[in-house]
Amino acid sequence: DQQVKQNSPSLSVQEGRISILNCDYTNSMFDYFLWYKKYPAEGPTFLISISSIKDKNEDGRFTVFLNKSAKHLSLHIVPSQPGDSAVYFCAANAGNQFYFGTGTSLTVIP
Amino acid sequence: EAGVAQSPRYKIIEKRQSVAFWCNPISGHATLYWYQQILGQGPKLLIQFQNNGVVDDSQLPKDRFSAERLKGVDSTLKIQPAKLEDSAVYLCASSFGASGAYEQYFGPGTRLTVT
């Protein structure tokens, strides 16, 4: 039962352009949504989160948008940099449970 | 500030053998998580501790997996006996609190291969 889905396995973007990573979920009871970034052979690193009572959260080049009616969230990276090349995981939290998507591999082309 | 430490980094065992993983969380973090990440999938939460008590272990295959967090600091995750499908990266994470409001800090993981 995949409660959090990332339907795009990979994404390529030119340096300086916007990267948009998408995530869909099925459980309307999720309280928080989080984005993690993962480099090879390392553990995931927290990027940004959003509470279910908000529709936008911004931190520097990273902005997360939440559309509760569509059960959809997206991560915008502007401008994209080569160091942003990594796998991005979307995660959702309800109570004591955390559910992760399968990840989107972002490649930023110099 | 030291991050989450895990050992070993890699482990290869034969099926039906046992294996144990160790995690040392960030100092002061009350909450500790163990995740299983199978190749091509996202991390799956196995068990969550708050100090030395289990908060949730609903997705832990208890017939073969066990975990403990003695004294509310270090934790060990054990598999006995291992199956081929247990091949995965086992990630440990810690945080100040138990909800999604608290950032989780992950260790580098232990890559387990069961042959």
JSON list of C-alpha atoms in Angstrom, two decimals:
[
{"chain": "A", "resi": 1, "resn": "ASP", "atom": "CA", "xyz": [0.00, 0.00, 0.00]},
{"chain": "A", "resi": 2, "resn": "GLN", "atom": "CA", "xyz": [1.91, 3.00, -1.34]},
{"chain": "A", "resi": 3, "resn": "GLN", "atom": "CA", "xyz": [0.61, 5.99, 0.61]},
{"chain": "A", "resi": 4, "resn": "VAL", "atom": "CA", "xyz": [3.19, 8.38, -0.83]},
{"chain": "A", "resi": 5, "resn": "LYS", "atom": "CA", "xyz": [4.03, 8.28, -4.53]},
{"chain": "A", "resi": 6, "resn": "GLN", "atom": "CA", "xyz": [6.70, 9.93, -6.61]},
{"chain": "A", "resi": 7, "resn": "ASN", "atom": "CA", "xyz": [5.78, 9.08, -10.17]},
{"chain": "A", "resi": 8, "resn": "SER", "atom": "CA", "xyz": [8.85, 10.55, -11.85]},
{"chain": "A", "resi": 9, "resn": "PRO", "atom": "CA", "xyz": [11.92, 8.36, -11.27]},
{"chain": "A", "resi": 10, "resn": "SER", "atom": "CA", "xyz": [14.23, 10.95, -12.82]},
{"chain": "A", "resi": 11, "resn": "LEU", "atom": "CA", "xyz": [14.44, 14.59, -13.86]},
{"chain": "A", "resi": 12, "resn": "SER", "atom": "CA", "xyz": [17.09, 16.56, -15.76]},
{"chain": "A", "resi": 13, "resn": "VAL", "atom": "CA", "xyz": [17.33, 20.34, -15.58]},
{"chain": "A", "resi": 14, "resn": "GLN", "atom": "CA", "xyz": [19.76, 22.94, -16.86]},
{"chain": "A", "resi": 15, "resn": "GLU", "atom": "CA", "xyz": [21.79, 24.83, -14.28]},
{"chain": "A", "resi": 16, "resn": "GLY", "atom": "CA", "xyz": [20.06, 28.07, -13.28]},
{"chain": "A", "resi": 17, "resn": "ARG", "atom": "CA", "xyz": [16.59, 26.86, -14.26]},
{"chain": "A", "resi": 18, "resn": "ILE", "atom": "CA", "xyz": [13.80, 25.73, -11.95]},
{"chain": "A", "resi": 19, "resn": "SER", "atom": "CA", "xyz": [13.54, 22.12, -10.79]},
{"chain": "A", "resi": 20, "resn": "ILE", "atom": "CA", "xyz": [10.06, 20.90, -9.83]},
{"chain": "A", "resi": 21, "resn": "LEU", "atom": "CA", "xyz": [9.71, 17.60, -8.04]},
{"chain": "A", "resi": 22, "resn": "ASN", "atom": "CA", "xyz": [6.26, 16.18, -7.44]},
{"chain": "A", "resi": 23, "resn": "CYS", "atom": "CA", "xyz": [4.70, 13.93, -4.85]},
{"chain": "A", "resi": 24, "resn": "ASP", "atom": "CA", "xyz": [1.17, 12.54, -4.42]},
{"chain": "A", "resi": 25, "resn": "TYR", "atom": "CA", "xyz": [-0.37, 11.01, -1.32]},
{"chain": "A", "resi": 26, "resn": "THR", "atom": "CA", "xyz": [-3.52, 9.14, -0.41]},
{"chain": "A", "resi": 27, "resn": "ASN", "atom": "CA", "xyz": [-4.01, 9.68, 3.33]},
{"chain": "A", "resi": 28, "resn": "SER", "atom": "CA", "xyz": [-5.80, 12.93, 4.22]},
{"chain": "A", "resi": 29, "resn": "MET", "atom": "CA", "xyz": [-4.73, 12.49, 7.87]},
{"chain": "A", "resi": 30, "resn": "PHE", "atom": "CA", "xyz": [-1.07, 13.29, 7.27]},
{"chain": "A", "resi": 31, "resn": "ASP", "atom": "CA", "xyz": [0.13, 16.09, 9.59]},
{"chain": "A", "resi": 32, "resn": "TYR", "atom": "CA", "xyz": [3.48, 16.94, 8.07]},
{"chain": "A", "resi": 33, "resn": "PHE", "atom": "CA", "xyz": [5.20, 16.52, 4.75]},
{"chain": "A", "resi": 34, "resn": "LEU", "atom": "CA", "xyz": [8.97, 16.47, 4.40]},
{"chain": "A", "resi": 35, "resn": "TRP", "atom": "CA", "xyz": [11.57, 16.45, 1.66]},
{"chain": "A", "resi": 36, "resn": "TYR", "atom": "CA", "xyz": [14.90, 14.70, 2.01]},
{"chain": "A", "resi": 37, "resn": "LYS", "atom": "CA", "xyz": [17.91, 14.74, -0.28]},
{"chain": "A", "resi": 38, "resn": "LYS", "atom": "CA", "xyz": [20.21, 11.75, -0.63]},
{"chain": "A", "resi": 39, "resn": "TYR", "atom": "CA", "xyz": [23.67, 11.44, -2.14]},
{"chain": "A", "resi": 40, "resn": "PRO", "atom": "CA", "xyz": [25.11, 7.98, -2.97]},
{"chain": "A", "resi": 41, "resn": "ALA", "atom": "CA", "xyz": [26.46, 6.04, 0.02]},
{"chain": "A", "resi": 42, "resn": "GLU", "atom": "CA", "xyz": [25.06, 8.61, 2.46]},
{"chain": "A", "resi": 43, "resn": "GLY", "atom": "CA", "xyz": [21.93, 8.76, 4.55]},
{"chain": "A", "resi": 44, "resn": "PRO", "atom": "CA", "xyz": [19.10, 11.13, 3.59]},
{"chain": "A", "resi": 45, "resn": "THR", "atom": "CA", "xyz": [19.45, 14.76, 4.64]},
{"chain": "A", "resi": 46, "resn": "PHE", "atom": "CA", "xyz": [16.47, 16.88, 5.64]},
{"chain": "A", "resi": 47, "resn": "LEU", "atom": "CA", "xyz": [15.68, 19.72, 3.24]},
{"chain": "A", "resi": 48, "resn": "ILE", "atom": "CA", "xyz": [12.38, 21.33, 4.10]},
{"chain": "A", "resi": 49, "resn": "SER", "atom": "CA", "xyz": [9.00, 20.47, 5.59]},
{"chain": "A", "resi": 50, "resn": "ILE", "atom": "CA", "xyz": [5.46, 21.79, 5.63]},
{"chain": "A", "resi": 51, "resn": "SER", "atom": "CA", "xyz": [2.62, 21.40, 8.08]},
{"chain": "A", "resi": 52, "resn": "SER", "atom": "CA", "xyz": [-0.73, 20.26, 6.73]},
{"chain": "A", "resi": 53, "resn": "ILE", "atom": "CA", "xyz": [-2.26, 23.57, 7.87]},
{"chain": "A", "resi": 54, "resn": "LYS", "atom": "CA", "xyz": [-0.08, 25.55, 5.47]},
{"chain": "A", "resi": 55, "resn": "ASP", "atom": "CA", "xyz": [0.08, 25.64, 1.69]},
{"chain": "A", "resi": 56, "resn": "LYS", "atom": "CA", "xyz": [3.58, 27.00, 1.20]},
{"chain": "A", "resi": 57, "resn": "ASN", "atom": "CA", "xyz": [6.92, 27.00, 2.98]},
{"chain": "A", "resi": 58, "resn": "GLU", "atom": "CA", "xyz": [10.08, 28.63, 1.71]},
{"chain": "A", "resi": 59, "resn": "ASP", "atom": "CA", "xyz": [13.72, 28.25, 2.71]},
{"chain": "A", "resi": 60, "resn": "GLY", "atom": "CA", "xyz": [16.25, 29.95, 0.49]},
{"chain": "A", "resi": 61, "resn": "ARG", "atom": "CA", "xyz": [16.22, 28.33, -2.93]},
{"chain": "A", "resi": 62, "resn": "PHE", "atom": "CA", "xyz": [13.75, 25.66, -1.81]},
{"chain": "A", "resi": 63, "resn": "THR", "atom": "CA", "xyz": [9.96, 26.08, -1.69]},
{"chain": "A", "resi": 64, "resn": "VAL", "atom": "CA", "xyz": [7.41, 23.40, -0.94]},
{"chain": "A", "resi": 65, "resn": "PHE", "atom": "CA", "xyz": [3.79, 23.79, -2.06]},
{"chain": "A", "resi": 66, "resn": "LEU", "atom": "CA", "xyz": [0.95, 21.74, -0.61]},
{"chain": "A", "resi": 67, "resn": "ASN", "atom": "CA", "xyz": [-2.38, 21.26, -2.38]},
{"chain": "A", "resi": 68, "resn": "LYS", "atom": "CA", "xyz": [-4.57, 19.35, 0.05]},
{"chain": "A", "resi": 69, "resn": "SER", "atom": "CA", "xyz": [-7.59, 19.11, -2.21]},
{"chain": "A", "resi": 70, "resn": "ALA", "atom": "CA", "xyz": [-5.46, 17.37, -4.84]},
{"chain": "A", "resi": 71, "resn": "LYS", "atom": "CA", "xyz": [-3.38, 15.49, -2.24]},
{"chain": "A", "resi": 72, "resn": "HIS", "atom": "CA", "xyz": [-0.30, 16.77, -4.00]},
{"chain": "A", "resi": 73, "resn": "LEU", "atom": "CA", "xyz": [2.88, 18.51, -2.99]},
{"chain": "A", "resi": 74, "resn": "SER", "atom": "CA", "xyz": [5.80, 19.80, -4.94]},
{"chain": "A", "resi": 75, "resn": "LEU", "atom": "CA", "xyz": [9.34, 20.96, -4.25]},
{"chain": "A", "resi": 76, "resn": "HIS", "atom": "CA", "xyz": [10.68, 23.88, -6.28]},
{"chain": "A", "resi": 77, "resn": "ILE", "atom": "CA", "xyz": [14.41, 24.55, -6.47]},
{"chain": "A", "resi": 78, "resn": "VAL", "atom": "CA", "xyz": [15.35, 27.92, -7.93]},
{"chain": "A", "resi": 79, "resn": "PRO", "atom": "CA", "xyz": [17.93, 28.38, -9.30]},
{"chain": "A", "resi": 80, "resn": "SER", "atom": "CA", "xyz": [19.09, 24.81, -9.71]},
{"chain": "A", "resi": 81, "resn": "GLN", "atom": "CA", "xyz": [22.78, 24.14, -9.14]},
{"chain": "A", "resi": 82, "resn": "PRO", "atom": "CA", "xyz": [24.96, 21.13, -10.08]},
{"chain": "A", "resi": 83, "resn": "GLY", "atom": "CA", "xyz": [25.35, 20.33, -6.36]},
{"chain": "A", "resi": 84, "resn": "ASP", "atom": "CA", "xyz": [21.60, 19.76, -6.22]},
{"chain": "A", "resi": 85, "resn": "SER", "atom": "CA", "xyz": [22.06, 16.57, -8.25]},
{"chain": "A", "resi": 86, "resn": "ALA", "atom": "CA", "xyz": [20.84, 13.83, -5.89]},
{"chain": "A", "resi": 87, "resn": "VAL", "atom": "CA", "xyz": [17.84, 11.63, -5.15]},
{"chain": "A", "resi": 88, "resn": "TYR", "atom": "CA", "xyz": [14.95, 13.48, -3.53]},
{"chain": "A", "resi": 89, "resn": "PHE", "atom": "CA", "xyz": [12.50, 11.68, -1.29]},
{"chain": "A", "resi": 90, "resn": "CYS", "atom": "CA", "xyz": [9.09, 12.95, -0.30]},
{"chain": "A", "resi": 91, "resn": "ALA", "atom": "CA", "xyz": [7.84, 11.76, 3.11]},
{"chain": "A", "resi": 92, "resn": "ALA", "atom": "CA", "xyz": [4.62, 12.15, 5.08]},
{"chain": "A", "resi": 93, "resn": "ASN", "atom": "CA", "xyz": [3.88, 11.81, 8.79]},
{"chain": "A", "resi": 94, "resn": "ALA", "atom": "CA", "xyz": [0.75, 10.77, 10.64]},
{"chain": "A", "resi": 95, "resn": "GLY", "atom": "CA", "xyz": [1.08, 10.09, 14.36]},
{"chain": "A", "resi": 96, "resn": "ASN", "atom": "CA", "xyz": [4.06, 7.79, 14.84]},
{"chain": "A", "resi": 97, "resn": "GLN", "atom": "CA", "xyz": [4.20, 6.70, 11.23]},
{"chain": "A", "resi": 98, "resn": "PHE", "atom": "CA", "xyz": [6.42, 8.05, 8.47]},
{"chain": "A", "resi": 99, "resn": "TYR", "atom": "CA", "xyz": [5.92, 7.05, 4.83]},
{"chain": "A", "resi": 100, "resn": "PHE", "atom": "CA", "xyz": [8.47, 7.71, 2.10]},
{"chain": "A", "resi": 101, "resn": "GLY", "atom": "CA", "xyz": [8.07, 7.85, -1.65]},
{"chain": "A", "resi": 102, "resn": "THR", "atom": "CA", "xyz": [10.38, 5.94, -3.98]},
{"chain": "A", "resi": 103, "resn": "GLY", "atom": "CA", "xyz": [12.45, 9.00, -4.84]},
{"chain": "A", "resi": 104, "resn": "THR", "atom": "CA", "xyz": [13.21, 11.16, -7.87]},
{"chain": "A", "resi": 105, "resn": "SER", "atom": "CA", "xyz": [16.76, 11.35, -9.17]},
{"chain": "A", "resi": 106, "resn": "LEU", "atom": "CA", "xyz": [17.54, 14.95, -10.12]},
{"chain": "A", "resi": 107, "resn": "THR", "atom": "CA", "xyz": [20.40, 15.76, -12.48]},
{"chain": "A", "resi": 108, "resn": "VAL", "atom": "CA", "xyz": [21.36, 19.40, -12.90]},
{"chain": "A", "resi": 109, "resn": "ILE", "atom": "CA", "xyz": [23.30, 19.87, -16.10]},
{"chain": "A", "resi": 110, "resn": "PRO", "atom": "CA", "xyz": [26.04, 22.55, -15.98]},
{"chain": "B", "resi": 1, "resn": "GLU", "atom": "CA", "xyz": [28.20, 18.23, 16.45]},
{"chain": "B", "resi": 2, "resn": "ALA", "atom": "CA", "xyz": [28.73, 14.55, 15.70]},
{"chain": "B", "resi": 3, "resn": "GLY", "atom": "CA", "xyz": [26.16, 12.94, 13.45]},
{"chain": "B", "resi": 4, "resn": "VAL", "atom": "CA", "xyz": [24.39, 9.60, 13.73]},
{"chain": "B", "resi": 5, "resn": "ALA", "atom": "CA", "xyz": [26.92, 6.78, 13.71]},
{"chain": "B", "resi": 6, "resn": "GLN", "atom": "CA", "xyz": [26.21, 3.31, 12.35]},
{"chain": "B", "resi": 7, "resn": "SER", "atom": "CA", "xyz": [28.27, 0.17, 12.09]},
{"chain": "B", "resi": 8, "resn": "PRO", "atom": "CA", "xyz": [29.16, -1.88, 10.25]},
{"chain": "B", "resi": 9, "resn": "ARG", "atom": "CA", "xyz": [28.84, -0.04, 6.93]},
{"chain": "B", "resi": 10, "resn": "TYR", "atom": "CA", "xyz": [28.65, -3.24, 4.93]},
{"chain": "B", "resi": 11, "resn": "LYS", "atom": "CA", "xyz": [27.77, -6.82, 5.82]},
{"chain": "B", "resi": 12, "resn": "ILE", "atom": "CA", "xyz": [27.50, -9.96, 3.70]},
{"chain": "B", "resi": 13, "resn": "ILE", "atom": "CA", "xyz": [25.94, -13.06, 5.24]},
{"chain": "B", "resi": 14, "resn": "GLU", "atom": "CA", "xyz": [24.36, -16.29, 4.07]},
{"chain": "B", "resi": 15, "resn": "LYS", "atom": "CA", "xyz": [20.66, -16.92, 4.49]},
{"chain": "B", "resi": 16, "resn": "ARG", "atom": "CA", "xyz": [19.65, -18.35, 7.84]},
{"chain": "B", "resi": 17, "resn": "GLN", "atom": "CA", "xyz": [22.59, -16.64, 9.55]},
{"chain": "B", "resi": 18, "resn": "SER", "atom": "CA", "xyz": [22.09, -13.87, 12.10]},
{"chain": "B", "resi": 19, "resn": "VAL", "atom": "CA", "xyz": [23.32, -10.29, 11.95]},
{"chain": "B", "resi": 20, "resn": "ALA", "atom": "CA", "xyz": [23.28, -7.23, 14.20]},
{"chain": "B", "resi": 21, "resn": "PHE", "atom": "CA", "xyz": [23.54, -3.54, 13.41]},
{"chain": "B", "resi": 22, "resn": "TRP", "atom": "CA", "xyz": [24.53, -0.79, 15.83]},
{"chain": "B", "resi": 23, "resn": "CYS", "atom": "CA", "xyz": [23.44, 2.85, 15.96]},
{"chain": "B", "resi": 24, "resn": "ASN", "atom": "CA", "xyz": [24.63, 5.74, 18.10]},
{"chain": "B", "resi": 25, "resn": "PRO", "atom": "CA", "xyz": [22.25, 8.72, 17.77]},
{"chain": "B", "resi": 26, "resn": "ILE", "atom": "CA", "xyz": [23.01, 12.39, 18.13]},
{"chain": "B", "resi": 27, "resn": "SER", "atom": "CA", "xyz": [23.50, 13.33, 21.77]},
{"chain": "B", "resi": 28, "resn": "GLY", "atom": "CA", "xyz": [20.28, 14.55, 23.37]},
{"chain": "B", "resi": 29, "resn": "HIS", "atom": "CA", "xyz": [17.96, 13.07, 20.76]},
{"chain": "B", "resi": 30, "resn": "ALA", "atom": "CA", "xyz": [15.19, 11.20, 22.53]},
{"chain": "B", "resi": 31, "resn": "THR", "atom": "CA", "xyz": [13.68, 9.60, 19.44]},
{"chain": "B", "resi": 32, "resn": "LEU", "atom": "CA", "xyz": [15.44, 6.90, 17.41]},
{"chain": "B", "resi": 33, "resn": "TYR", "atom": "CA", "xyz": [14.23, 5.23, 14.24]},
{"chain": "B", "resi": 34, "resn": "TRP", "atom": "CA", "xyz": [15.28, 2.18, 12.23]},
{"chain": "B", "resi": 35, "resn": "TYR", "atom": "CA", "xyz": [14.38, 2.11, 8.55]},
{"chain": "B", "resi": 36, "resn": "GLN", "atom": "CA", "xyz": [14.81, -0.55, 5.85]},
{"chain": "B", "resi": 37, "resn": "GLN", "atom": "CA", "xyz": [15.50, 0.68, 2.33]},
{"chain": "B", "resi": 38, "resn": "ILE", "atom": "CA", "xyz": [15.30, -1.96, -0.38]},
{"chain": "B", "resi": 39, "resn": "LEU", "atom": "CA", "xyz": [16.94, -1.08, -3.69]},
{"chain": "B", "resi": 40, "resn": "GLY", "atom": "CA", "xyz": [14.68, 1.15, -5.78]},
{"chain": "B", "resi": 41, "resn": "GLN", "atom": "CA", "xyz": [12.30, 1.89, -2.90]},
{"chain": "B", "resi": 42, "resn": "GLY", "atom": "CA", "xyz": [11.99, 4.58, -0.29]},
{"chain": "B", "resi": 43, "resn": "PRO", "atom": "CA", "xyz": [12.91, 4.00, 3.36]},
{"chain": "B", "resi": 44, "resn": "LYS", "atom": "CA", "xyz": [10.36, 1.95, 5.30]},
{"chain": "B", "resi": 45, "resn": "LEU", "atom": "CA", "xyz": [10.01, 2.60, 9.03]},
{"chain": "B", "resi": 46, "resn": "LEU", "atom": "CA", "xyz": [10.59, -0.58, 11.05]},
{"chain": "B", "resi": 47, "resn": "ILE", "atom": "CA", "xyz": [10.61, 0.66, 14.64]},
{"chain": "B", "resi": 48, "resn": "GLN", "atom": "CA", "xyz": [10.61, 3.90, 16.62]},
{"chain": "B", "resi": 49, "resn": "PHE", "atom": "CA", "xyz": [11.94, 4.40, 20.15]},
{"chain": "B", "resi": 50, "resn": "GLN", "atom": "CA", "xyz": [11.24, 7.26, 22.53]},
{"chain": "B", "resi": 51, "resn": "ASN", "atom": "CA", "xyz": [14.11, 7.14, 25.04]},
{"chain": "B", "resi": 52, "resn": "ASN", "atom": "CA", "xyz": [14.33, 3.40, 25.81]},
{"chain": "B", "resi": 53, "resn": "GLY", "atom": "CA", "xyz": [10.69, 2.57, 25.11]},
{"chain": "B", "resi": 54, "resn": "VAL", "atom": "CA", "xyz": [9.16, 1.34, 21.85]},
{"chain": "B", "resi": 55, "resn": "VAL", "atom": "CA", "xyz": [6.66, 3.83, 20.40]},
{"chain": "B", "resi": 56, "resn": "ASP", "atom": "CA", "xyz": [5.79, 1.90, 17.25]},
{"chain": "B", "resi": 57, "resn": "ASP", "atom": "CA", "xyz": [6.97, -1.40, 15.83]},
{"chain": "B", "resi": 58, "resn": "SER", "atom": "CA", "xyz": [3.96, -2.22, 13.69]},
{"chain": "B", "resi": 59, "resn": "GLN", "atom": "CA", "xyz": [6.06, -2.79, 10.55]},
{"chain": "B", "resi": 60, "resn": "LEU", "atom": "CA", "xyz": [8.80, -4.82, 12.21]},
{"chain": "B", "resi": 61, "resn": "PRO", "atom": "CA", "xyz": [8.74, -8.52, 11.19]},
{"chain": "B", "resi": 62, "resn": "LYS", "atom": "CA", "xyz": [8.89, -9.70, 14.77]},
{"chain": "B", "resi": 63, "resn": "ASP", "atom": "CA", "xyz": [9.39, -13.36, 13.92]},
{"chain": "B", "resi": 64, "resn": "ARG", "atom": "CA", "xyz": [12.93, -12.57, 12.80]},
{"chain": "B", "resi": 65, "resn": "PHE", "atom": "CA", "xyz": [13.72, -8.94, 13.61]},
{"chain": "B", "resi": 66, "resn": "SER", "atom": "CA", "xyz": [14.33, -7.51, 17.06]},
{"chain": "B", "resi": 67, "resn": "ALA", "atom": "CA", "xyz": [15.60, -4.18, 18.32]},
{"chain": "B", "resi": 68, "resn": "GLU", "atom": "CA", "xyz": [16.52, -2.65, 21.62]},
{"chain": "B", "resi": 69, "resn": "ARG", "atom": "CA", "xyz": [17.65, 0.68, 22.94]},
{"chain": "B", "resi": 70, "resn": "LEU", "atom": "CA", "xyz": [19.15, 0.07, 26.33]},
{"chain": "B", "resi": 71, "resn": "LYS", "atom": "CA", "xyz": [19.63, 3.16, 28.53]},
{"chain": "B", "resi": 72, "resn": "GLY", "atom": "CA", "xyz": [17.89, 5.28, 25.91]},
{"chain": "B", "resi": 73, "resn": "VAL", "atom": "CA", "xyz": [21.03, 5.97, 23.88]},
{"chain": "B", "resi": 74, "resn": "ASP", "atom": "CA", "xyz": [22.59, 3.37, 21.55]},
{"chain": "B", "resi": 75, "resn": "SER", "atom": "CA", "xyz": [20.42, 0.90, 19.71]},
{"chain": "B", "resi": 76, "resn": "THR", "atom": "CA", "xyz": [20.90, -2.46, 18.04]},
{"chain": "B", "resi": 77, "resn": "LEU", "atom": "CA", "xyz": [18.79, -4.09, 15.35]},
{"chain": "B", "resi": 78, "resn": "LYS", "atom": "CA", "xyz": [19.08, -7.85, 14.92]},
{"chain": "B", "resi": 79, "resn": "ILE", "atom": "CA", "xyz": [17.91, -10.23, 12.22]},
{"chain": "B", "resi": 80, "resn": "GLN", "atom": "CA", "xyz": [17.75, -13.93, 13.03]},
{"chain": "B", "resi": 81, "resn": "PRO", "atom": "CA", "xyz": [17.54, -15.87, 10.77]},
{"chain": "B", "resi": 82, "resn": "ALA", "atom": "CA", "xyz": [18.15, -13.73, 7.70]},
{"chain": "B", "resi": 83, "resn": "LYS", "atom": "CA", "xyz": [16.32, -14.28, 4.42]},
{"chain": "B", "resi": 84, "resn": "LEU", "atom": "CA", "xyz": [17.30, -13.26, 0.90]},
{"chain": "B", "resi": 85, "resn": "GLU", "atom": "CA", "xyz": [14.62, -10.55, 0.90]},
{"chain": "B", "resi": 86, "resn": "ASP", "atom": "CA", "xyz": [16.30, -8.86, 3.88]},
{"chain": "B", "resi": 87, "resn": "SER", "atom": "CA", "xyz": [19.01, -7.55, 1.55]},
{"chain": "B", "resi": 88, "resn": "ALA", "atom": "CA", "xyz": [18.72, -3.80, 1.94]},
{"chain": "B", "resi": 89, "resn": "VAL", "atom": "CA", "xyz": [20.27, -0.71, 3.48]},
{"chain": "B", "resi": 90, "resn": "TYR", "atom": "CA", "xyz": [19.34, -0.33, 7.13]},
{"chain": "B", "resi": 91, "resn": "LEU", "atom": "CA", "xyz": [19.17, 3.30, 8.15]},
{"chain": "B", "resi": 92, "resn": "CYS", "atom": "CA", "xyz": [19.15, 4.68, 11.67]},
{"chain": "B", "resi": 93, "resn": "ALA", "atom": "CA", "xyz": [17.84, 8.17, 12.35]},
{"chain": "B", "resi": 94, "resn": "SER", "atom": "CA", "xyz": [17.34, 10.30, 15.44]},
{"chain": "B", "resi": 95, "resn": "SER", "atom": "CA", "xyz": [15.43, 13.45, 16.35]},
{"chain": "B", "resi": 96, "resn": "PHE", "atom": "CA", "xyz": [14.55, 15.61, 19.34]},
{"chain": "B", "resi": 97, "resn": "GLY", "atom": "CA", "xyz": [10.91, 14.64, 19.15]},
{"chain": "B", "resi": 98, "resn": "ALA", "atom": "CA", "xyz": [8.64, 12.02, 17.66]},
{"chain": "B", "resi": 99, "resn": "SER", "atom": "CA", "xyz": [6.45, 13.91, 15.20]},
{"chain": "B", "resi": 100, "resn": "GLY", "atom": "CA", "xyz": [7.04, 15.23, 11.72]},
{"chain": "B", "resi": 101, "resn": "ALA", "atom": "CA", "xyz": [7.64, 18.66, 13.25]},
{"chain": "B", "resi": 102, "resn": "TYR", "atom": "CA", "xyz": [11.11, 17.47, 14.21]},
{"chain": "B", "resi": 103, "resn": "GLU", "atom": "CA", "xyz": [13.85, 16.98, 11.67]},
{"chain": "B", "resi": 104, "resn": "GLN", "atom": "CA", "xyz": [15.26, 13.47, 11.48]},
{"chain": "B", "resi": 105, "resn": "TYR", "atom": "CA", "xyz": [19.02, 13.09, 11.16]},
{"chain": "B", "resi": 106, "resn": "PHE", "atom": "CA", "xyz": [20.08, 9.94, 9.33]},
{"chain": "B", "resi": 107, "resn": "GLY", "atom": "CA", "xyz": [23.21, 7.88, 9.64]},
{"chain": "B", "resi": 108, "resn": "PRO", "atom": "CA", "xyz": [25.06, 6.57, 6.57]},
{"chain": "B", "resi": 109, "resn": "GLY", "atom": "CA", "xyz": [23.34, 3.20, 6.77]},
{"chain": "B", "resi": 110, "resn": "THR", "atom": "CA", "xyz": [24.45, -0.43, 6.80]},
{"chain": "B", "resi": 111, "resn": "ARG", "atom": "CA", "xyz": [24.25, -2.23, 3.48]},
{"chain": "B", "resi": 112, "resn": "LEU", "atom": "CA", "xyz": [23.27, -5.87, 4.09]},
{"chain": "B", "resi": 113, "resn": "THR", "atom": "CA", "xyz": [23.61, -8.51, 1.41]},
{"chain": "B", "resi": 114, "resn": "VAL", "atom": "CA", "xyz": [22.11, -11.93, 2.10]},
{"chain": "B", "resi": 115, "resn": "THR", "atom": "CA", "xyz": [23.33, -14.68, -0.23]}
]
